[in-house]
Coordinates of C-alpha atoms and ligand atoms in Angstrom, one line a residue:
X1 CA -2.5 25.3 -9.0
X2 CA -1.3 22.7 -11.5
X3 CA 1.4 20.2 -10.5
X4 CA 3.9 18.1 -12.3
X5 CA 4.9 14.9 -10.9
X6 CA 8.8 14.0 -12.5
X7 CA 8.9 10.4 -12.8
X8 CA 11.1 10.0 -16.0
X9 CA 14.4 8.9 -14.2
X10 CA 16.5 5.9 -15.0
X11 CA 16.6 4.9 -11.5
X12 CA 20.3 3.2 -12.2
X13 CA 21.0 3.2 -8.0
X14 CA 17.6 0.8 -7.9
X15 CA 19.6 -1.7 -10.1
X16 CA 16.1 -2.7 -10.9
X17 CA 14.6 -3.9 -14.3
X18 CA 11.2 -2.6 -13.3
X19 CA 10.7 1.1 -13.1
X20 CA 12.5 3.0 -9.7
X21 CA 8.8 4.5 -9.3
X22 CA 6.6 1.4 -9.3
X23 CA 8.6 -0.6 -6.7
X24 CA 6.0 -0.6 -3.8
X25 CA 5.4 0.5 -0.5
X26 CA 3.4 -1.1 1.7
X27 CA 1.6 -2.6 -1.4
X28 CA 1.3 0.3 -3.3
X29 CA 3.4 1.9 -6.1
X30 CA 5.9 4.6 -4.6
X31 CA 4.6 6.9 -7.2
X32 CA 1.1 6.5 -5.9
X33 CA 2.0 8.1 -2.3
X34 CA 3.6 10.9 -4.4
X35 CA 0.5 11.5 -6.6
X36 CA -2.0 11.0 -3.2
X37 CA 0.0 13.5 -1.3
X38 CA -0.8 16.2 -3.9
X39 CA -4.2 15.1 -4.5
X40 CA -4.4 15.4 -0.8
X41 CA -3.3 18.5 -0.6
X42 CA -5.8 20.4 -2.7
X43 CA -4.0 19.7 -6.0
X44 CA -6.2 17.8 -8.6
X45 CA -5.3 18.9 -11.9
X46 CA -1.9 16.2 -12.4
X47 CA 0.3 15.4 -14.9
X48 CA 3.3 12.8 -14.5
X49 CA 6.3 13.2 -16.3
X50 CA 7.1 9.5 -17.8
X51 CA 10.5 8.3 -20.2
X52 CA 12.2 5.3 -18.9
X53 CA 9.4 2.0 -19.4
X54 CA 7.0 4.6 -19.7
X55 CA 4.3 1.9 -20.7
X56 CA 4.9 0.4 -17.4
X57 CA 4.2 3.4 -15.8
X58 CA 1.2 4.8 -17.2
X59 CA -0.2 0.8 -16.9
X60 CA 0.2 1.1 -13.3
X61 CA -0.9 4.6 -12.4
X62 CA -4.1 4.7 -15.0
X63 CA -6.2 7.0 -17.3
X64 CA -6.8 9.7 -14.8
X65 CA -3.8 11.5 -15.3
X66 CA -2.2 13.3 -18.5
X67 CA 0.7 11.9 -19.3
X68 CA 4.1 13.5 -21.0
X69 CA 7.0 12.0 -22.2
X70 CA 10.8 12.9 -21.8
X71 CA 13.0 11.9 -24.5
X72 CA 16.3 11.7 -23.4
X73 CA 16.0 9.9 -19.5
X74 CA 19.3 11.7 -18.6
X75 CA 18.1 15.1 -19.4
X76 CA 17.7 15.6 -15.9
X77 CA 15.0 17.3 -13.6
X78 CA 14.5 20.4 -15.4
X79 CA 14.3 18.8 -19.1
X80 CA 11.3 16.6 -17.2
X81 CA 10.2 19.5 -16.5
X82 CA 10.1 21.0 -19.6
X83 CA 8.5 17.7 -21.4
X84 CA 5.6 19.3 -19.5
X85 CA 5.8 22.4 -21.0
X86 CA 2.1 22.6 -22.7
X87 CA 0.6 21.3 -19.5
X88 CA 0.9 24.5 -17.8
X89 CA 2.9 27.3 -19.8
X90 CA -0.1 29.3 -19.8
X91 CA -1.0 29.6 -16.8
X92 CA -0.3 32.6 -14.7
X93 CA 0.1 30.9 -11.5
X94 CA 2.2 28.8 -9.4
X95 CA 3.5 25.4 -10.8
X96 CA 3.8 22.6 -7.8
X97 CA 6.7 20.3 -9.2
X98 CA 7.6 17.1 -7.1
X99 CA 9.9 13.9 -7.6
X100 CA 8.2 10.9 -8.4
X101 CA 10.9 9.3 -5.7
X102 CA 9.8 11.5 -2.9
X103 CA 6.8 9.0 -1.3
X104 CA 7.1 10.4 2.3
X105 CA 5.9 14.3 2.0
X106 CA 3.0 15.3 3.8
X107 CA -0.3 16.8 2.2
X108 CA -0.7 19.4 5.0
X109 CA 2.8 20.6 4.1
X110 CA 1.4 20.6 0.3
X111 CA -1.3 22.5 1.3
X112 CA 0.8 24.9 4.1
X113 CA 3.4 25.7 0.8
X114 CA 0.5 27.3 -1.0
X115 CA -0.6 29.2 1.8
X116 CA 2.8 30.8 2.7
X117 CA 3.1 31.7 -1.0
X118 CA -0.6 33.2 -0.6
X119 CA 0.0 35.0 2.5
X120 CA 3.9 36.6 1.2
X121 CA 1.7 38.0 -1.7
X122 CA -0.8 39.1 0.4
X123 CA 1.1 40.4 3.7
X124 CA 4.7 41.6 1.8
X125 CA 3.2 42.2 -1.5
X126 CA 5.5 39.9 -3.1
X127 CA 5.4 38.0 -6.0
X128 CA 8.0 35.1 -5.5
X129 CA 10.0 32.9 -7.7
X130 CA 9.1 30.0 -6.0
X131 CA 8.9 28.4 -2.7
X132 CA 11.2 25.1 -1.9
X133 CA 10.6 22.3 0.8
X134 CA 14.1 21.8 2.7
X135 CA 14.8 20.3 5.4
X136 CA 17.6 19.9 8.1
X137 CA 19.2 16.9 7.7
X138 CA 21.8 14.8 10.2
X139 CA 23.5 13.5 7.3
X140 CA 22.6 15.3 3.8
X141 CA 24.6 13.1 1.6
X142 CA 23.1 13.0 -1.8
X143 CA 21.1 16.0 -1.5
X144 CA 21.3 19.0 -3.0
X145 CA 22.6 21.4 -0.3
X146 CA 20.9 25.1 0.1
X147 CA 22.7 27.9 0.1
X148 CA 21.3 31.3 2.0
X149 CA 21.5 34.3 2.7
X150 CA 22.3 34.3 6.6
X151 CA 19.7 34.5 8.6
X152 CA 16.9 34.7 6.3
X153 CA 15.0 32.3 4.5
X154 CA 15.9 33.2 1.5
X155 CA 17.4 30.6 -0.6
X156 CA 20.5 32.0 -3.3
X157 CA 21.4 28.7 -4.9
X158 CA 21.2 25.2 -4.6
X159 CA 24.4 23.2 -5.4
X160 CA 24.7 19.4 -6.1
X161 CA 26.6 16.8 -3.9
X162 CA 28.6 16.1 -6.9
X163 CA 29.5 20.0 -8.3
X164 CA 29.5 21.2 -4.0
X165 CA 32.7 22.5 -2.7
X166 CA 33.8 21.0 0.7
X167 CA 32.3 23.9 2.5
X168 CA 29.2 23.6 0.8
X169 CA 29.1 19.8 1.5
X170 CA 29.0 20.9 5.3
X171 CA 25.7 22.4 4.8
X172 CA 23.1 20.0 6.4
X173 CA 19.8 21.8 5.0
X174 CA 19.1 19.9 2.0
X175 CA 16.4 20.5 -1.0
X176 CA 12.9 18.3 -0.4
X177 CA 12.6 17.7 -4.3
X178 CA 9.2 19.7 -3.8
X179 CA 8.8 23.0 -5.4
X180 CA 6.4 26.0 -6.1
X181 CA 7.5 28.2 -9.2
X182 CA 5.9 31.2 -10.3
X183 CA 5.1 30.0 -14.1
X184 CA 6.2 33.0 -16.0
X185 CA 9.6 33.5 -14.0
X186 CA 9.8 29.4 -14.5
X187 CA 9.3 29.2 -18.1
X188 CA 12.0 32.4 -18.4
X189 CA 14.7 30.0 -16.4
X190 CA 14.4 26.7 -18.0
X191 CA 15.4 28.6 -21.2
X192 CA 17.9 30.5 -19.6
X193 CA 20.0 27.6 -17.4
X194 CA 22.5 25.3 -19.0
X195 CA 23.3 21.5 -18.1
X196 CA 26.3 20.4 -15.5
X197 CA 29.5 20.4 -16.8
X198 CA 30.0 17.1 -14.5
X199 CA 26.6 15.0 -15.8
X200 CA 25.3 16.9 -18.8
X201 CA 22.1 16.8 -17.2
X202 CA 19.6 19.9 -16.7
X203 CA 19.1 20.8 -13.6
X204 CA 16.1 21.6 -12.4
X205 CA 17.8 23.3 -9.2
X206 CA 19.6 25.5 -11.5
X207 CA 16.5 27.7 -11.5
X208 CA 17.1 29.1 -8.3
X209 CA 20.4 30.8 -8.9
X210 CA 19.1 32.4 -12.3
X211 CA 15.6 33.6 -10.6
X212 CA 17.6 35.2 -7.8
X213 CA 19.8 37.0 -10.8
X214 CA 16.6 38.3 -11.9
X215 CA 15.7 39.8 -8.5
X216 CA 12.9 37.0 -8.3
X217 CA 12.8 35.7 -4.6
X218 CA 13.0 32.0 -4.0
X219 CA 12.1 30.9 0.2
X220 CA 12.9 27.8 2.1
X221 CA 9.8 25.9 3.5
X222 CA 11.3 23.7 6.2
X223 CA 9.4 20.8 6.6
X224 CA 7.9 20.1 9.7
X225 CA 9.4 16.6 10.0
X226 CA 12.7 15.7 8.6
X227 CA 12.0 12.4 7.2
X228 CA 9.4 14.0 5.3
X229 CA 11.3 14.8 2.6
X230 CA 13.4 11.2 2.1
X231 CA 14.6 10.6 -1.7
X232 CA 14.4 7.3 -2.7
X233 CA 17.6 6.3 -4.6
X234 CA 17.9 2.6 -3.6
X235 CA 16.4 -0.2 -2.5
X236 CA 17.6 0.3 1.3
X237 CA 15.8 4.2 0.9
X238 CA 12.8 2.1 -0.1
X239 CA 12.8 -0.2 3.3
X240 CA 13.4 2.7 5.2
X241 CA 10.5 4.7 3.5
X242 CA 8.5 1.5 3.6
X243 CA 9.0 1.3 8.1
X244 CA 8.5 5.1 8.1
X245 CA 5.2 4.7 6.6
X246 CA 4.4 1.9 8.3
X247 CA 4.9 3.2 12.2
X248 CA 3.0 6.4 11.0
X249 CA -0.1 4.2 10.0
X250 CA 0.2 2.5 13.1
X251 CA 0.1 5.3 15.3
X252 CA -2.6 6.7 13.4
X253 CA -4.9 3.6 14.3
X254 CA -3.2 3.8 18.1
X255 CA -4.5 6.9 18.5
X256 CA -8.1 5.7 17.4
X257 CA -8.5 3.1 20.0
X258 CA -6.5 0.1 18.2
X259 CA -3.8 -2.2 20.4
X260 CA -0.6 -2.8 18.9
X261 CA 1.8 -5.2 20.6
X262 CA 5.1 -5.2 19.4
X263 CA 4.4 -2.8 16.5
X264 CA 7.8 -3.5 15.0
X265 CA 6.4 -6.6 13.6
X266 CA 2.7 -5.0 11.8
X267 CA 2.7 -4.7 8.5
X268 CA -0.6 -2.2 7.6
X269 CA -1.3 -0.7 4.3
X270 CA -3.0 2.3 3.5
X271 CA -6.6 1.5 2.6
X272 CA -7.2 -0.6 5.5
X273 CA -9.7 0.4 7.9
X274 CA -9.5 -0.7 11.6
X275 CA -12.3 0.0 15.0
X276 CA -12.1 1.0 18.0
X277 CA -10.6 -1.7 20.8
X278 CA -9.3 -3.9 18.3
X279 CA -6.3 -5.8 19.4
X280 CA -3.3 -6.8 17.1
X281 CA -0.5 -9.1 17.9
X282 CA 3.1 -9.8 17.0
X283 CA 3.6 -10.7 13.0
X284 CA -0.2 -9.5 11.7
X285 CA -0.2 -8.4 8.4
X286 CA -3.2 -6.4 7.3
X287 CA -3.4 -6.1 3.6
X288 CA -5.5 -3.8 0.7
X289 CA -8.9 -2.8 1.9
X290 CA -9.1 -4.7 4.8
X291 CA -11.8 -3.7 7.3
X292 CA -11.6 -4.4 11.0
X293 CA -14.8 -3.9 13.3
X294 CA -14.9 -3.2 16.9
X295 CA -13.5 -5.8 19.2
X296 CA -12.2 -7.6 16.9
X297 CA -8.5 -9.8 18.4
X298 CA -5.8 -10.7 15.4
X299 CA -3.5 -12.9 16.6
X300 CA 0.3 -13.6 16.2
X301 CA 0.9 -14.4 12.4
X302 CA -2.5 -14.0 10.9
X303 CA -2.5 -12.5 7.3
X304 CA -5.6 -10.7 6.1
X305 CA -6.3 -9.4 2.8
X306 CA -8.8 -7.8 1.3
X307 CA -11.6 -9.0 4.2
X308 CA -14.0 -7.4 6.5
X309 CA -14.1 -8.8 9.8
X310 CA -17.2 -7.4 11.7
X311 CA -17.2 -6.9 15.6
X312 CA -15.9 -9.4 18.5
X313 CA -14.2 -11.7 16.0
X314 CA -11.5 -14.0 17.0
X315 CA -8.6 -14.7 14.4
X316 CA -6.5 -17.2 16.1
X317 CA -3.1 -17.8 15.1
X318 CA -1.5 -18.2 11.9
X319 CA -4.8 -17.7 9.6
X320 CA -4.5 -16.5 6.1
X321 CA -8.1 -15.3 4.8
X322 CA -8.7 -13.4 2.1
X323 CA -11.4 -11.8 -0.3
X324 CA -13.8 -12.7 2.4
X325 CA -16.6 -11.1 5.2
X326 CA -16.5 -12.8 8.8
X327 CA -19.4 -11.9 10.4
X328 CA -19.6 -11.0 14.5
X329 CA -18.9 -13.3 16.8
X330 CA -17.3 -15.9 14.3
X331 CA -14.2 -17.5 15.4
X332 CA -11.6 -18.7 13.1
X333 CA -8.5 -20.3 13.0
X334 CA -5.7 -21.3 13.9
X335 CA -4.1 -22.3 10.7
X336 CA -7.2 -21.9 8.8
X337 CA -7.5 -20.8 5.2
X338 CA -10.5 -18.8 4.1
X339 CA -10.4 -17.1 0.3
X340 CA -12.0 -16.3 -2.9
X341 CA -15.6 -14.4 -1.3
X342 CA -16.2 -16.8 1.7
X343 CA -18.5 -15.8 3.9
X344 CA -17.9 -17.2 7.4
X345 CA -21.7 -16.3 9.6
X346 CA -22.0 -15.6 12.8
X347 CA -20.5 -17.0 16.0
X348 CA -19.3 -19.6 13.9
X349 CA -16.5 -21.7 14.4
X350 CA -13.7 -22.6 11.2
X351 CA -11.1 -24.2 13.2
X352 CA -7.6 -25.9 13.2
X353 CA -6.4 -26.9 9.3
X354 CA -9.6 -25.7 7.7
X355 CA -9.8 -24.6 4.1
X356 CA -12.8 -22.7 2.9
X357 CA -13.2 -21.6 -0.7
X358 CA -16.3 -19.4 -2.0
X359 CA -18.2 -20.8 0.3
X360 CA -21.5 -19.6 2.6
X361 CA -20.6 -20.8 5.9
X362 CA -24.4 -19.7 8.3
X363 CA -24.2 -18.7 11.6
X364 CA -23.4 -21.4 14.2
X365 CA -21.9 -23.8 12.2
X366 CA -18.8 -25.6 13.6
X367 CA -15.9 -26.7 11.7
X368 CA -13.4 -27.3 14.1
X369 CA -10.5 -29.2 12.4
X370 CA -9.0 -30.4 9.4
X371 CA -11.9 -30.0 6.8
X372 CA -12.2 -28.7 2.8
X373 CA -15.4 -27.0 2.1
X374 CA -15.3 -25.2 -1.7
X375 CA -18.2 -24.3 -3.6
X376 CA -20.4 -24.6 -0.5
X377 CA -23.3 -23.2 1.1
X378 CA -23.3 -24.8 4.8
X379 CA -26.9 -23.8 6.9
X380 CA -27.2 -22.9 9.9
X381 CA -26.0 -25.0 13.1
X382 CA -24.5 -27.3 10.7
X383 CA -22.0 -30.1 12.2
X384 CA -19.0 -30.3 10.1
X385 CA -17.0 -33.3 11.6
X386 CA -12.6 -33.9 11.5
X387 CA -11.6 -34.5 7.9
X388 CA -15.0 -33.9 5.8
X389 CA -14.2 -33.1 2.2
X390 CA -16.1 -31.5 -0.5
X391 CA -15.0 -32.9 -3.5
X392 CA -15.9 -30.0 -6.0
X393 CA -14.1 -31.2 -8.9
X394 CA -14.4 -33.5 -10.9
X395 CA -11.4 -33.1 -13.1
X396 CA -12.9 -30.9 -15.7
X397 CA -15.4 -28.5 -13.6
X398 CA -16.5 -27.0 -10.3
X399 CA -19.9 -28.4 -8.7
X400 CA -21.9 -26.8 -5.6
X401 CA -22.2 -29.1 -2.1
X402 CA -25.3 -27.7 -0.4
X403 CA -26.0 -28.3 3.1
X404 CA -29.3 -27.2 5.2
X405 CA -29.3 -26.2 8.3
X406 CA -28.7 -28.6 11.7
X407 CA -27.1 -31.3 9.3
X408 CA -24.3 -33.5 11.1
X409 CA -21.7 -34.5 8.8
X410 CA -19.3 -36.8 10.5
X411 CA -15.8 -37.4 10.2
X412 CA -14.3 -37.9 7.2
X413 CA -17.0 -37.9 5.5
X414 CA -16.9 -37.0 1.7
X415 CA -18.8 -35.4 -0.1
X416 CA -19.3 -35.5 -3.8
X417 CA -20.9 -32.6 -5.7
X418 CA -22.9 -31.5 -7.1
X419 CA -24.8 -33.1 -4.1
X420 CA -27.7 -32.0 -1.4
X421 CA -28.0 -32.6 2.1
X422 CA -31.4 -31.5 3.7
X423 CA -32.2 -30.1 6.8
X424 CA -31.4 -32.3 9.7
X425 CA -29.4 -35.0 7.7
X426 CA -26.5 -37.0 9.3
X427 CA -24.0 -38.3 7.7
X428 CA -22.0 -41.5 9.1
X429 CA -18.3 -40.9 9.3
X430 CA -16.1 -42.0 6.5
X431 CA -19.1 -42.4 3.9
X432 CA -18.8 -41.4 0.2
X433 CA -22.0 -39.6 -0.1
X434 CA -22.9 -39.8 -3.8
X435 CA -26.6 -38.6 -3.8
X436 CA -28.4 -36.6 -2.4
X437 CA -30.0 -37.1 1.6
X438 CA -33.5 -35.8 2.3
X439 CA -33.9 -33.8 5.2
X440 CA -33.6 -35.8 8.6
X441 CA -32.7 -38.9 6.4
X442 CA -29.3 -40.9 7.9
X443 CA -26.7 -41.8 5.2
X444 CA -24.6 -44.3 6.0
X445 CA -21.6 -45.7 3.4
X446 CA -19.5 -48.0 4.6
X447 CA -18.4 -52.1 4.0
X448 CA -19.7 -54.0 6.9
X449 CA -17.2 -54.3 9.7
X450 CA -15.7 -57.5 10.8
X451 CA -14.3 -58.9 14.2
X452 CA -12.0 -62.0 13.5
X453 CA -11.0 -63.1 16.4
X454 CA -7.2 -64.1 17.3
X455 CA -6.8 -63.7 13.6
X456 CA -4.4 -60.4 14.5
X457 CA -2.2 -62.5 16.9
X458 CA -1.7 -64.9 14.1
X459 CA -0.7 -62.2 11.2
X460 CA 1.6 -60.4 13.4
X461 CA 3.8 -63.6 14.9
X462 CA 4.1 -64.6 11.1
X463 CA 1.8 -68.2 11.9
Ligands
UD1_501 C1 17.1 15.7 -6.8 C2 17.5 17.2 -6.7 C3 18.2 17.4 -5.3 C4 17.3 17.0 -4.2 C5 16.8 15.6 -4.4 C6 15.7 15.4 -3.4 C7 18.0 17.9 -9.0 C8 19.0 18.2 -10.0 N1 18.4 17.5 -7.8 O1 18.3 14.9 -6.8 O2 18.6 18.7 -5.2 O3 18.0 17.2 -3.0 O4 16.2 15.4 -5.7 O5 15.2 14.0 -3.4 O6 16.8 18.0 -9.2 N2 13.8 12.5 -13.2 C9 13.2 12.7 -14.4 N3 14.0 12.9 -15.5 C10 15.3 13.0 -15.4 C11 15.9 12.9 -14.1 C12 15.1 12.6 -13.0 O7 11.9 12.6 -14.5 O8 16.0 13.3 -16.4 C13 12.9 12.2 -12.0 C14 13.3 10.9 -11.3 O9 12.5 9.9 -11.9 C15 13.0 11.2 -9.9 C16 13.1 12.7 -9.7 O10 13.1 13.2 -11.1 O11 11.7 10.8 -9.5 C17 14.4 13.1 -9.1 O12 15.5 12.6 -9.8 P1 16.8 12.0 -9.1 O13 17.7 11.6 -10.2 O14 16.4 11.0 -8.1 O15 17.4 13.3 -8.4 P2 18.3 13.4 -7.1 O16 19.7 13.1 -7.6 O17 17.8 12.5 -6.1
CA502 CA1 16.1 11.1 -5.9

């Protein structure tokens, strides 16, 4: 089976100057939930219909799709549908169409459409029209509503909010926006159905009520959960969409041995990966492919992107690390900062007010508050004291601080690079280390202190 992805719309109820289809969920393009859920569910061969900022569109989603373009972005769903035409006119089969505003649909129901269309041809010997997701809905305003014959599921029509007569407003089962067409019978409507009187637009819907003419069946397919089939119109669809999402991901990773407290407050996007017994607090955000080992505790506040955090580390409070791999044990945090391919080693420490930047951090090492360490590689058991600084820049370019391993850098110390410490080297608090130390060496830079005495008393009473 083909499928067709309409994502041509205008999108005016976004009141948005980017395209409806790219605003994101949980980091990710709406349109890219849409084209995963039929990937998903068995579908590969894809194309997306595109018209308003089309560019944009096809920038965002890539090469792997074929693209087609509607002309007029009010011809409605059925003229998308129709910009598609040489995608799949010759095939014999069934065409899966789907909004491009319709993030929330569930590849197992994807998959389960297919198989009731399979098993009606195979139990009842029928070839259908089509099969439609609907759903029952608490509140179906906006919809289109679908209108049956009693008792079966067998769909006649399906009328517009805006053309619906008050009784058909009352009906609450509403069309998903997800659709399986028999190609010939398809191709036969589209040429057949006119646009609205109210909106001038095509209808895509419109289908139904010509196929029945024909004698061609059309079934409901009710989806199994009702906020599966949520339209995204406007920006308050999308928040909703977006905490949908959100609470299913979490109690996916509940169910697999991860500890949420007060889940309300977890962000989690799709491609992040969590263990077993890992333990998340109020206000985490876990972003892009993130990867969690066993073990691991996130605290309240901590915002991690892009980073793999192997088993039985501690994230205190309020960290932001990103683009980086913290290896087991390590402890980090609170209101630390680690980016740009840090790695932190194991069982170490990168405490309070600590900024590390593309920097090898070895296993042991302690750097427990207040420090800068870019451009860095930091050996094992190293001491890094309050306040050290590398100072990797020198205006015009990045230098490299190396440290060995067991060096003591005390506090304050800076440290300009390029620059070498050796193995065993201490460095005095508050020295400007310009060159390098050989290993065990002491390095001490610092004016000679002096003890004046009484000379304080005298400043301070003005004598
Ligand atoms: C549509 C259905 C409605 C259904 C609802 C489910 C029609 C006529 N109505 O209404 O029955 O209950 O979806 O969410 O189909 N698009 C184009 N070209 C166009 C117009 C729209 O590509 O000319 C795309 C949009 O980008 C969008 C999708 O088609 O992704 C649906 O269009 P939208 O205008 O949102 O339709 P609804 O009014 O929500
Ligand atoms: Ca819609």
């Amino acid at each position: 089976m083909k499928a067709v992805v309409l994502a041509a719309g205008l999108g005016t109820r976004f009141k948005s100057e980017k395209p409806k289809v790219l605003h994101e969920i949980l980091g990710k393009p709406m349109l890219w939930y849409v084209v995963n859920t039929v990937r998903q569910g068995g579908i590969e061969d894809i194309a997306i219909v595109v018209g308003h900022k089309a560019e944009e569109v096809i920038e965002a989603m890539g090469e792997e799709y074929v693209y087609f373009h509607q002309e007029n972005p009010k011809g409605g769903t059925a003229d998308a549908v129709l910009a598609s035409i040489e995608f799949w006119r010759n095939s014999e089969d069934y065409l899966l169409i789907i909004n491009g505003d319709s993030p929330l649909v569930n590849p197992d129901t994807i998959r389960n459409m297919q198989r009731f269309i399979y098993m009606v041809e195979e139990y009842e010997k029928i070839r259908l029209g089509g099969v439609i997701l609907t759903s029952i809905l608490q509140d179906p305003t906006g919809y289109g509503r679908i209108v049956k014959e009693e008792g079966t599921d067998r769909i006649i029509r399906i009328v517009e909010e805006k053309d619906a007569t008050p009784q058909e407003r009352n009906i609450r089962e509403v069309n998903g926006g997800v659709y399986m067409f028999y190609i010939p019978y398809l191709l036969e409507a589209l040429f057949k159905i006119s646009p609205s009187e109210k909106t001038g637009e095509l209808y895509l819907t419109d289908v139904v009520a010509y196929m029945v003419s024909k004698g061609y069946e059309v079934r409901s397919f009710m989806a199994s959960d009702p906020t599966e089939i949520l339209g995204v119109n406007t920006r308050w669809e999308l928040s909703f969409a977006e905490n949908i999402l959100r609470l299913k991901l979490i109690k996916f990773w509940a169910e697999r041995g991860v500890t949420f407290h007060t889940p309300e407050t977890i962000w989690i996007e799709p491609d992040v990966n969590l263990s077993k017994n890992v333990e998340i607090y109020p206000g985490v955000m876990l972003r892009g492919r993130t990867k969690i080992g066993e073990k691991v505790v996130i605290k309240t506040g901590v915002l991690l992107e892009n980073t793999e955090v192997e088993e039985s580390v501690v994230i205190e409070p309020y960290s932001y690390i990103s683009d980086s791999l913290i290896k087991k044990g390590a402890k980090v945090g609170p209101f630390a900062r680690v980016r740009n391919d840090t790695v932190v080693g194991e069982n170490a420490e990168i405490g309070n007010f600590v900024e590390v930047k593309k920097s090898e951090i070895g296993k042991d090492v302690k750097a427990k508050h207040l420090a800068y360490i870019g451009d860095a590689t930091v050996g094992e058991g190293t001491n890094v004291g309050a306040g050290v600084v590398t100072a990797n820049y020198d205006g015009k370019e990045k230098h490299r601080t190396e440290i060995g391993r067991n060096a003591f850098i005390g506090s304050n110390a800076l440290l300009v690079a390029p620059i070498k410490l050796g193995d065993f080297s201490y460095i005095a608090g508050g020295s400007v280390i310009t060159k390098d130390v050989p290993e065990g060496a002491l390095a001490i830079e610092r004016s000679k202190m002096k003890i004046m005495e009484g000379k304080g008393r005298k400043l301070l009473e003005g004598k």
